[in-house]
Coordinates of C-alpha atoms and ligand atoms in Angstrom, one line a residue:
X30 CA 103.9 131.2 84.0
X31 CA 103.6 130.4 80.4
X32 CA 106.3 131.2 78.0
X33 CA 104.4 132.6 75.0
X34 CA 104.4 131.7 71.4
X35 CA 105.0 128.1 71.4
X36 CA 105.3 125.6 68.5
X37 CA 104.3 122.1 69.4
X38 CA 105.7 119.5 67.1
X39 CA 103.8 116.2 67.3
X40 CA 106.1 113.4 66.0
X41 CA 104.2 110.3 65.0
X42 CA 101.1 112.4 64.3
X43 CA 99.5 109.6 62.2
X44 CA 99.7 107.1 65.1
X45 CA 97.3 105.9 67.7
X46 CA 98.6 107.8 70.7
X47 CA 98.5 111.1 68.8
X48 CA 94.9 110.8 67.6
X49 CA 93.6 109.2 70.8
X50 CA 95.4 111.3 73.4
X51 CA 97.7 114.0 72.2
X52 CA 95.4 116.0 69.9
X53 CA 92.3 115.7 72.1
X54 CA 94.5 116.9 75.1
X55 CA 95.8 119.8 73.0
X56 CA 92.2 120.7 72.0
X57 CA 91.2 120.4 75.7
X58 CA 93.8 123.1 76.5
X59 CA 92.8 125.2 73.6
X60 CA 89.1 125.1 74.5
X61 CA 89.8 126.2 78.1
X62 CA 92.0 129.0 76.9
X63 CA 95.3 127.4 78.2
X64 CA 97.2 127.3 75.0
X65 CA 99.3 130.4 74.7
X66 CA 98.4 132.9 72.1
X67 CA 100.1 132.4 68.8
X68 CA 100.5 128.6 69.4
X69 CA 101.1 126.6 66.3
X70 CA 100.9 122.8 66.2
X71 CA 102.8 120.9 63.5
X72 CA 102.1 117.2 63.0
X73 CA 105.0 115.2 61.6
X74 CA 105.0 111.5 60.4
X75 CA 106.2 109.4 57.5
X76 CA 102.9 109.1 55.7
X77 CA 102.2 111.6 53.0
X78 CA 98.8 113.1 53.7
X79 CA 96.7 115.9 52.4
X80 CA 95.9 118.6 54.9
X81 CA 92.2 117.5 55.1
X82 CA 93.2 113.9 55.7
X83 CA 95.5 114.9 58.5
X84 CA 92.8 117.1 60.1
X85 CA 90.2 114.3 59.8
X86 CA 92.6 111.9 61.4
X87 CA 93.7 113.9 64.4
X88 CA 90.3 115.2 65.3
X89 CA 88.4 112.0 65.1
X90 CA 88.6 111.3 68.8
X91 CA 87.7 114.9 69.8
X92 CA 84.3 115.1 71.4
X93 CA 82.1 117.9 70.1
X94 CA 79.1 118.0 72.4
X95 CA 77.7 121.4 71.2
X96 CA 77.9 124.2 68.7
X97 CA 80.2 126.2 70.7
X98 CA 82.8 123.4 70.8
X99 CA 82.2 122.9 67.1
X100 CA 83.1 126.4 66.5
X101 CA 86.2 126.2 68.7
X102 CA 87.3 123.0 66.9
X103 CA 87.2 125.0 63.6
X104 CA 89.4 127.6 65.2
X105 CA 91.7 124.9 66.5
X106 CA 92.1 123.4 63.0
X107 CA 93.5 126.8 61.9
X108 CA 96.4 126.5 64.2
X109 CA 97.6 123.1 63.1
X110 CA 99.4 121.8 60.0
X111 CA 101.1 118.7 58.8
X112 CA 104.5 117.9 57.4
X113 CA 105.6 114.5 56.2
X114 CA 109.2 113.3 56.5
X115 CA 111.4 110.4 57.5
X116 CA 112.7 109.7 61.0
X117 CA 116.4 109.2 60.0
X118 CA 117.1 111.7 57.3
X119 CA 118.7 115.1 57.7
X120 CA 117.0 116.5 54.7
X121 CA 113.5 115.7 56.1
X122 CA 114.4 117.3 59.5
X123 CA 115.8 120.4 57.7
X124 CA 112.5 120.7 55.9
X125 CA 110.7 120.5 59.2
X126 CA 113.0 123.1 60.7
X127 CA 112.2 125.4 57.7
X128 CA 108.5 124.8 58.2
X129 CA 108.7 125.6 62.0
X130 CA 110.9 128.7 61.3
X131 CA 108.6 130.1 58.7
X132 CA 105.7 129.6 61.0
X133 CA 107.6 131.5 63.7
X134 CA 108.4 134.3 61.3
X135 CA 104.8 134.6 60.3
X136 CA 103.8 134.8 64.0
X137 CA 106.6 137.4 64.4
X138 CA 108.4 135.5 67.1
X139 CA 111.9 136.8 67.3
X140 CA 115.1 135.0 68.1
X141 CA 115.4 134.2 71.8
X142 CA 111.6 134.0 72.1
X143 CA 111.3 130.7 70.2
X144 CA 109.8 127.8 72.2
X145 CA 109.7 124.4 70.6
X146 CA 108.0 121.5 72.2
X147 CA 108.9 118.1 70.6
X148 CA 106.3 115.6 71.5
X149 CA 107.4 112.1 70.6
X150 CA 104.3 109.9 70.1
X151 CA 106.5 107.3 68.6
X152 CA 107.5 103.7 68.9
X153 CA 110.6 103.2 71.1
X154 CA 112.7 101.9 68.1
X155 CA 112.9 105.5 66.7
X156 CA 113.2 107.5 70.0
X157 CA 117.0 107.9 69.6
X158 CA 117.2 108.5 65.8
X159 CA 114.5 111.1 66.1
X160 CA 116.0 112.8 69.1
X161 CA 119.3 112.9 67.1
X162 CA 117.7 114.4 64.0
X163 CA 115.9 117.0 66.1
X164 CA 118.9 118.0 68.0
X165 CA 121.0 118.4 64.9
X166 CA 118.5 120.1 62.7
X167 CA 115.4 121.5 64.6
X168 CA 116.7 122.5 68.0
X169 CA 116.7 126.3 68.5
X170 CA 119.9 127.7 69.8
X171 CA 118.3 130.7 71.3
X172 CA 115.1 130.0 73.0
X173 CA 113.5 127.0 74.7
X174 CA 113.4 123.3 73.6
X175 CA 111.4 120.7 75.4
X176 CA 111.3 117.0 74.5
X177 CA 108.3 115.0 75.7
X178 CA 108.8 111.2 75.7
X179 CA 106.4 108.4 76.5
X180 CA 107.0 104.9 77.8
X181 CA 108.2 102.3 77.2
X182 CA 111.5 103.5 78.6
X183 CA 113.4 100.3 77.9
X184 CA 112.5 96.8 79.2
X185 CA 114.8 96.6 82.2
X186 CA 117.5 98.5 84.0
X187 CA 120.1 98.0 81.3
X188 CA 118.0 98.9 78.3
X189 CA 116.5 101.9 80.1
X190 CA 119.9 103.2 81.2
X191 CA 121.1 102.9 77.6
X192 CA 118.2 104.9 76.3
X193 CA 118.7 107.4 79.1
X194 CA 122.4 107.8 78.2
X195 CA 121.5 108.3 74.5
X196 CA 118.9 110.9 75.2
X197 CA 121.0 112.8 77.7
X198 CA 123.8 113.1 75.2
X199 CA 121.4 115.1 73.2
X200 CA 119.0 116.9 75.5
X201 CA 119.6 118.2 79.0
X202 CA 117.6 116.6 81.8
X203 CA 115.7 119.8 82.4
X204 CA 114.6 119.7 78.7
X205 CA 113.2 116.2 78.9
X206 CA 109.7 115.4 80.1
X207 CA 109.1 111.7 80.6
X208 CA 105.4 111.1 80.7
X209 CA 103.7 108.8 83.0
X210 CA 100.1 109.8 82.4
X211 CA 99.0 108.5 85.8
X212 CA 100.7 111.5 87.3
X213 CA 98.3 113.7 85.4
X214 CA 95.2 112.1 86.9
X215 CA 93.2 114.2 89.3
X216 CA 93.3 111.8 92.2
X217 CA 97.0 111.1 91.8
X218 CA 97.7 114.8 91.9
X219 CA 95.6 114.9 95.1
X220 CA 97.7 112.4 97.1
X221 CA 100.2 114.9 98.4
X222 CA 97.4 117.2 99.5
X223 CA 95.5 114.5 101.3
X224 CA 98.6 113.4 103.1
X225 CA 100.3 116.6 104.0
X226 CA 97.4 119.1 104.4
X227 CA 95.3 117.0 106.8
X228 CA 96.7 116.6 110.3
X229 CA 94.6 113.5 111.0
X230 CA 96.2 111.6 108.1
X231 CA 99.6 113.1 108.3
X232 CA 100.1 112.0 111.9
X233 CA 99.1 108.4 111.4
X234 CA 100.9 107.8 108.1
X235 CA 103.3 105.1 109.2
X236 CA 103.8 101.5 110.3
X237 CA 102.4 102.2 113.7
X238 CA 99.0 102.8 112.3
X239 CA 98.9 101.4 108.8
X240 CA 98.7 97.7 108.4
X241 CA 98.9 97.3 104.6
X242 CA 98.4 99.3 101.4
X243 CA 96.8 98.0 98.3
X244 CA 97.1 99.6 94.9
X245 CA 94.7 98.0 92.4
X246 CA 94.3 98.4 88.7
X247 CA 91.5 96.5 87.0
X248 CA 90.5 96.7 83.3
X249 CA 87.6 94.9 81.6
X250 CA 89.2 94.8 78.2
X251 CA 91.8 92.2 77.3
X252 CA 94.7 92.8 74.9
X253 CA 92.7 92.1 71.7
X254 CA 94.4 93.7 68.8
X255 CA 97.4 94.8 70.9
X256 CA 98.8 91.3 71.5
X257 CA 101.9 92.1 69.4
X258 CA 102.9 95.0 71.6
X259 CA 101.6 93.5 74.9
X260 CA 103.4 90.2 74.6
X261 CA 106.7 92.0 74.5
X262 CA 106.0 93.7 77.8
X263 CA 103.3 92.0 80.0
X264 CA 101.2 93.6 82.6
X265 CA 104.1 94.3 85.0
X266 CA 106.0 96.5 82.5
X267 CA 102.8 97.9 81.0
X268 CA 101.3 99.4 84.1
X269 CA 103.0 98.3 87.4
X270 CA 106.7 99.4 87.0
X271 CA 105.4 102.8 86.0
X272 CA 101.8 103.9 86.8
X273 CA 101.3 101.9 90.0
X274 CA 104.8 102.5 91.3
X275 CA 104.4 106.2 90.7
X276 CA 101.3 106.1 92.9
X277 CA 103.1 104.1 95.5
X278 CA 106.0 106.5 95.7
X279 CA 103.6 109.4 96.3
X280 CA 101.9 107.5 99.1
X281 CA 105.1 106.4 100.7
X282 CA 107.6 109.2 100.2
X283 CA 108.8 111.4 103.0
X284 CA 107.5 115.0 103.2
X285 CA 109.4 117.0 100.5
X286 CA 111.0 120.2 101.8
X287 CA 108.7 122.2 99.5
X288 CA 106.3 121.7 96.6
X289 CA 109.0 122.6 94.1
X290 CA 109.4 119.9 91.5
X291 CA 113.0 118.8 92.3
X292 CA 112.1 118.6 96.0
X293 CA 109.2 116.2 95.2
X294 CA 111.3 114.2 92.8
X295 CA 114.1 113.9 95.3
X296 CA 111.8 112.3 97.9
X297 CA 110.3 109.9 95.3
X298 CA 113.7 108.7 94.3
X299 CA 114.7 108.3 98.0
X300 CA 111.8 106.1 98.8
X301 CA 112.2 104.0 95.7
X302 CA 115.8 103.3 96.7
X303 CA 114.5 101.9 100.0
X304 CA 112.6 99.1 98.1
X305 CA 114.5 95.9 97.5
X306 CA 113.9 94.0 94.3
X307 CA 110.6 92.1 94.4
X308 CA 111.1 88.4 95.0
X309 CA 109.2 85.6 93.4
X310 CA 107.6 84.5 96.6
X311 CA 105.9 87.9 96.7
X312 CA 104.4 87.5 93.2
X313 CA 101.3 85.9 91.9
X314 CA 101.0 85.8 88.1
X315 CA 98.0 85.0 85.9
X316 CA 96.9 84.9 82.3
X317 CA 93.3 85.0 81.1
X318 CA 91.6 82.3 79.2
X319 CA 88.5 82.5 77.0
X320 CA 85.1 82.7 78.7
X321 CA 81.7 84.3 78.2
X322 CA 82.2 84.4 74.4
X323 CA 85.5 86.3 74.8
X324 CA 88.8 85.0 73.5
X325 CA 91.6 83.9 75.7
X326 CA 94.9 85.8 75.7
X327 CA 96.5 83.1 73.5
X328 CA 93.7 83.1 71.0
X329 CA 94.3 86.7 69.9
X330 CA 95.2 87.0 66.2
X331 CA 97.9 89.7 66.8
X332 CA 99.7 87.3 69.1
X333 CA 102.5 85.4 67.4
X334 CA 103.8 83.2 70.2
X335 CA 100.8 80.9 70.9
X336 CA 102.7 79.4 73.9
X337 CA 103.3 82.7 75.5
X338 CA 103.6 82.8 79.3
X339 CA 103.3 86.6 79.5
X340 CA 101.3 87.6 82.5
X341 CA 98.1 89.6 82.0
X342 CA 97.5 89.7 85.7
X343 CA 99.9 90.1 88.6
X344 CA 99.8 90.7 92.3
X345 CA 103.1 91.8 93.7
X346 CA 104.1 92.8 97.2
X347 CA 106.8 95.4 97.8
X348 CA 108.5 96.2 101.1
X349 CA 110.0 99.6 102.0
X350 CA 113.0 99.4 104.2
X351 CA 112.9 102.5 106.2
X352 CA 111.8 103.7 109.6
X353 CA 108.3 104.7 108.4
X354 CA 107.4 101.5 106.6
X355 CA 109.3 98.5 107.7
X356 CA 107.0 95.5 107.8
X357 CA 104.1 97.2 106.0
X358 CA 103.3 95.3 102.8
X359 CA 102.5 97.4 99.7
X360 CA 100.4 95.1 97.5
X361 CA 100.0 96.0 93.8
X362 CA 97.4 94.2 91.8
X363 CA 96.9 94.7 88.1
X364 CA 94.9 92.8 85.5
X365 CA 93.4 92.9 82.1
X366 CA 90.1 91.2 81.1
X367 CA 88.6 91.4 84.6
X368 CA 85.0 91.9 85.9
X369 CA 85.4 95.5 86.6
X370 CA 87.3 98.7 85.5
X371 CA 88.7 100.4 88.5
X372 CA 91.9 102.0 89.9
X373 CA 92.1 102.6 93.6
X374 CA 94.5 102.9 96.5
X375 CA 93.2 101.2 99.7
X376 CA 95.1 102.0 102.9
X377 CA 94.1 99.7 105.7
X378 CA 94.7 100.8 109.3
X379 CA 95.5 98.5 112.2
X380 CA 92.9 97.3 114.7
X381 CA 92.2 99.6 117.5
X382 CA 94.2 98.4 120.5
X383 CA 92.2 97.1 123.5
X384 CA 89.1 97.9 121.7
X385 CA 85.8 98.1 123.6
X386 CA 84.2 97.2 120.3
X387 CA 86.1 94.0 119.6
X388 CA 85.6 92.6 116.1
X389 CA 84.8 96.0 114.6
X390 CA 86.3 96.2 111.2
X391 CA 89.5 98.1 110.5
X392 CA 89.4 101.7 109.2
X393 CA 90.3 102.2 105.6
X394 CA 91.1 105.2 103.5
X395 CA 90.3 104.7 99.9
X396 CA 91.4 107.0 97.1
X397 CA 89.5 106.0 94.0
X398 CA 91.4 107.2 90.9
X399 CA 88.8 106.0 88.4
X400 CA 86.1 105.8 87.5
X401 CA 84.3 108.6 89.5
X402 CA 87.1 110.1 91.6
X403 CA 86.5 109.7 95.3
X404 CA 88.1 109.8 98.7
X405 CA 86.3 107.8 101.3
X406 CA 87.0 106.5 104.8
X407 CA 85.6 103.3 106.1
X408 CA 84.5 104.3 109.5
X409 CA 82.8 102.6 112.5
X410 CA 79.7 104.2 113.8
X411 CA 76.9 103.3 116.2
X412 CA 74.0 101.8 114.4
X413 CA 71.4 104.5 114.7
X414 CA 68.5 103.6 117.0
X415 CA 68.1 101.6 120.1
X416 CA 70.8 99.1 119.4
X417 CA 74.5 99.5 120.3
X418 CA 75.8 97.6 117.3
X419 CA 78.6 99.1 115.4
X420 CA 78.2 99.4 111.7
X421 CA 80.8 100.3 109.2
X422 CA 79.9 103.3 107.1
X423 CA 81.6 105.6 104.7
X424 CA 82.7 109.2 105.1
X425 CA 82.3 109.7 101.5
X426 CA 83.7 112.4 99.2
X427 CA 82.7 111.3 95.8
X428 CA 83.6 114.2 93.5
X429 CA 80.6 114.2 91.3
X430 CA 78.3 114.3 94.3
X431 CA 80.2 117.0 96.1
X432 CA 81.6 119.5 93.6
X433 CA 79.2 121.4 91.3
X434 CA 80.1 121.8 87.6
X435 CA 82.9 119.3 87.9
X436 CA 85.1 119.4 84.9
X437 CA 88.1 117.2 85.5
X438 CA 90.8 117.6 82.8
X439 CA 92.2 114.7 81.0
X440 CA 95.5 113.6 82.4
X441 CA 97.3 114.4 79.1
X442 CA 95.9 118.0 79.1
X443 CA 97.1 118.5 82.6
X444 CA 100.6 117.2 81.7
X445 CA 100.9 119.1 78.5
X446 CA 100.1 122.3 80.4
X447 CA 102.9 121.4 82.8
X448 CA 105.2 121.1 79.9
X449 CA 104.3 124.5 78.6
X450 CA 104.9 126.0 82.0
X451 CA 108.2 124.1 82.4
X452 CA 107.0 122.3 85.6
X453 CA 108.6 118.9 86.0
X454 CA 106.8 117.8 89.2
X455 CA 104.6 115.3 87.4
X456 CA 107.3 113.9 85.2
X457 CA 109.7 111.0 85.8
X458 CA 113.3 112.0 86.4
X459 CA 116.2 109.9 85.1
X460 CA 117.4 108.7 88.4
X461 CA 113.8 107.9 89.4
X462 CA 113.4 105.7 86.4
X463 CA 116.5 103.8 87.2
X464 CA 115.5 103.3 90.8
X465 CA 112.1 102.0 89.5
X466 CA 113.6 99.5 87.1
X467 CA 115.9 98.2 89.8
X468 CA 112.9 97.1 91.8
X469 CA 111.4 95.1 89.0
X470 CA 114.3 93.9 86.8
X471 CA 115.4 90.8 88.7
X472 CA 111.8 89.5 88.9
X473 CA 111.2 90.3 85.2
X474 CA 114.3 88.5 84.2
X475 CA 113.2 85.4 86.2
X476 CA 109.8 85.5 84.5
X477 CA 111.2 86.0 81.1
X478 CA 113.7 83.1 81.4
X479 CA 112.0 80.1 79.7
X480 CA 114.0 77.7 81.9
X481 CA 112.7 78.9 85.2
X482 CA 109.1 78.1 84.4
X483 CA 107.6 80.5 86.9
X484 CA 104.1 79.3 87.8
X485 CA 101.4 81.2 86.0
X486 CA 97.8 80.6 86.9
X487 CA 94.8 81.2 84.6
X488 CA 91.6 83.1 85.1
X489 CA 88.5 83.4 82.9
X490 CA 87.9 86.5 80.9
X491 CA 85.6 88.8 82.8
X492 CA 86.3 87.2 86.2
X493 CA 87.7 88.7 89.4
X494 CA 91.1 87.3 88.5
X495 CA 92.9 84.2 89.7
X496 CA 91.1 82.5 92.5
X497 CA 94.4 82.4 94.4
X498 CA 94.5 86.1 94.8
X499 CA 92.3 86.4 97.9
X500 CA 94.6 84.0 99.7
X501 CA 97.6 85.9 98.5
X502 CA 96.3 89.2 99.9
X503 CA 95.3 87.6 103.2
X504 CA 98.9 86.3 103.6
X505 CA 99.9 89.9 104.0
X506 CA 97.4 90.7 106.6
X507 CA 94.5 92.2 104.7
X508 CA 91.7 91.0 106.9
X509 CA 88.7 90.8 104.5
X510 CA 88.7 89.7 101.0
X511 CA 88.2 92.5 98.5
X512 CA 84.4 92.7 98.0
X513 CA 84.6 92.8 94.3
Ligands
LIG15 C1 98.8 102.4 79.3 C2 98.9 100.9 79.1 O1 100.0 102.9 79.7 O2 97.8 102.6 80.4 C3 97.6 100.3 78.8 O3 99.8 100.7 78.0 C4 96.5 100.7 79.8 O4 97.6 98.9 78.6 C5 96.5 102.2 80.1 O5 95.3 100.3 79.3 C6 95.6 102.5 81.2 O6 95.5 103.9 81.3 P1 94.1 104.6 81.7 O7 94.3 106.0 81.7 O8 93.0 104.1 80.8 O9 93.8 104.0 83.1

């Protein structure tokens, strides 16, 4: 249920994340009637801006396909305003508090009914000072406060724990919503349903039947223009330690005792704790070089270290030491500047024992996260007609073929709605974050250490990735090279 009359305060309102994701997501909710009545949105950032400039900025990525949407956008503009201020100055925060309170008074929201959502669309360097300023000056004593934070949550176990400690000195765990936007994606939200609501998957979801699992993230764009940020993190911190690991934990966790958020998060933490740190032998790293008229990673103007060894591609194999999964490799692959943009989970089953139809390919269950959400099963069938050949075909549930009037919400809209409802299921809990970092930190430290000279291969911009990757996957038992 929604707690009415909310004030959403977007901190960092002049930044990229706010204009590309937060405001379009808020508008998405508004358009579908999911923002509570009497909602007010206040943008906050350091830049002084006239109201019109603010509106122009935060609405520039909102798509307006027709007149009706145009009209709604006009109405949406009425519920948002802007306030400039510093991130480390009590007077600025008090001015923000005055602005929020006066808006609450105007909307006749009494004490006890006040609900403030603080959305930090900010660089990590100001997370803690902002949280401090908010707690001291803008937090409502009677009512609800919710703090939404975005990665990066530190760079390793230690820095993440420090951030965690600082934030939890200010906000209670149940007031904090750590966003991993992959948890808001339709197909990721579907994983539990596919596993636990279908007997024929549920019963074969273990080492006896599953040979290997691959989680793949491919992007066609490189890091052009973002080199400064990216070089500090690399592809492993950027998408694997968070997005792909979240997907993995949903695939691998035990059945939660209920669908209640803490029950789900308990199981995710448990399975993460069964994964030992990734070892270098289970890693393949790559960096793209210029090709097809596109610049190499090191040629980007925003990159300062022209000798950088930061990976833009990685294949990593994780092992889960429990009864269900021992010996089953979970292979994650992620890369920038590849030939294709795709995110999918591919679960490959074992060969049929004593098969009458020797040589028939293995079954696979594929969950395609994007583009074009789909669930399909690679399935062996008799070639129709007079022959008795087997052919592998797909049992194919591609959403836009199957569901009429498909309108899949953006991940951020879905997550913001969860925040408004107070549902933590799709947010990362503090202990979960720590367990996630423990899996990656030793490997990251080895890679970051200039003395270790961890091998890093190259691949051309726009290619399938390092040529060595097919071999890498075969080592873990995947029995055909990925077709694309
Ligand atoms: C972000 C990463 O978290 O996720 C980006 O910082 C990446 O580098 C993005 O491009 C991918 O998200 P999506 O939703 O486009 O798949």
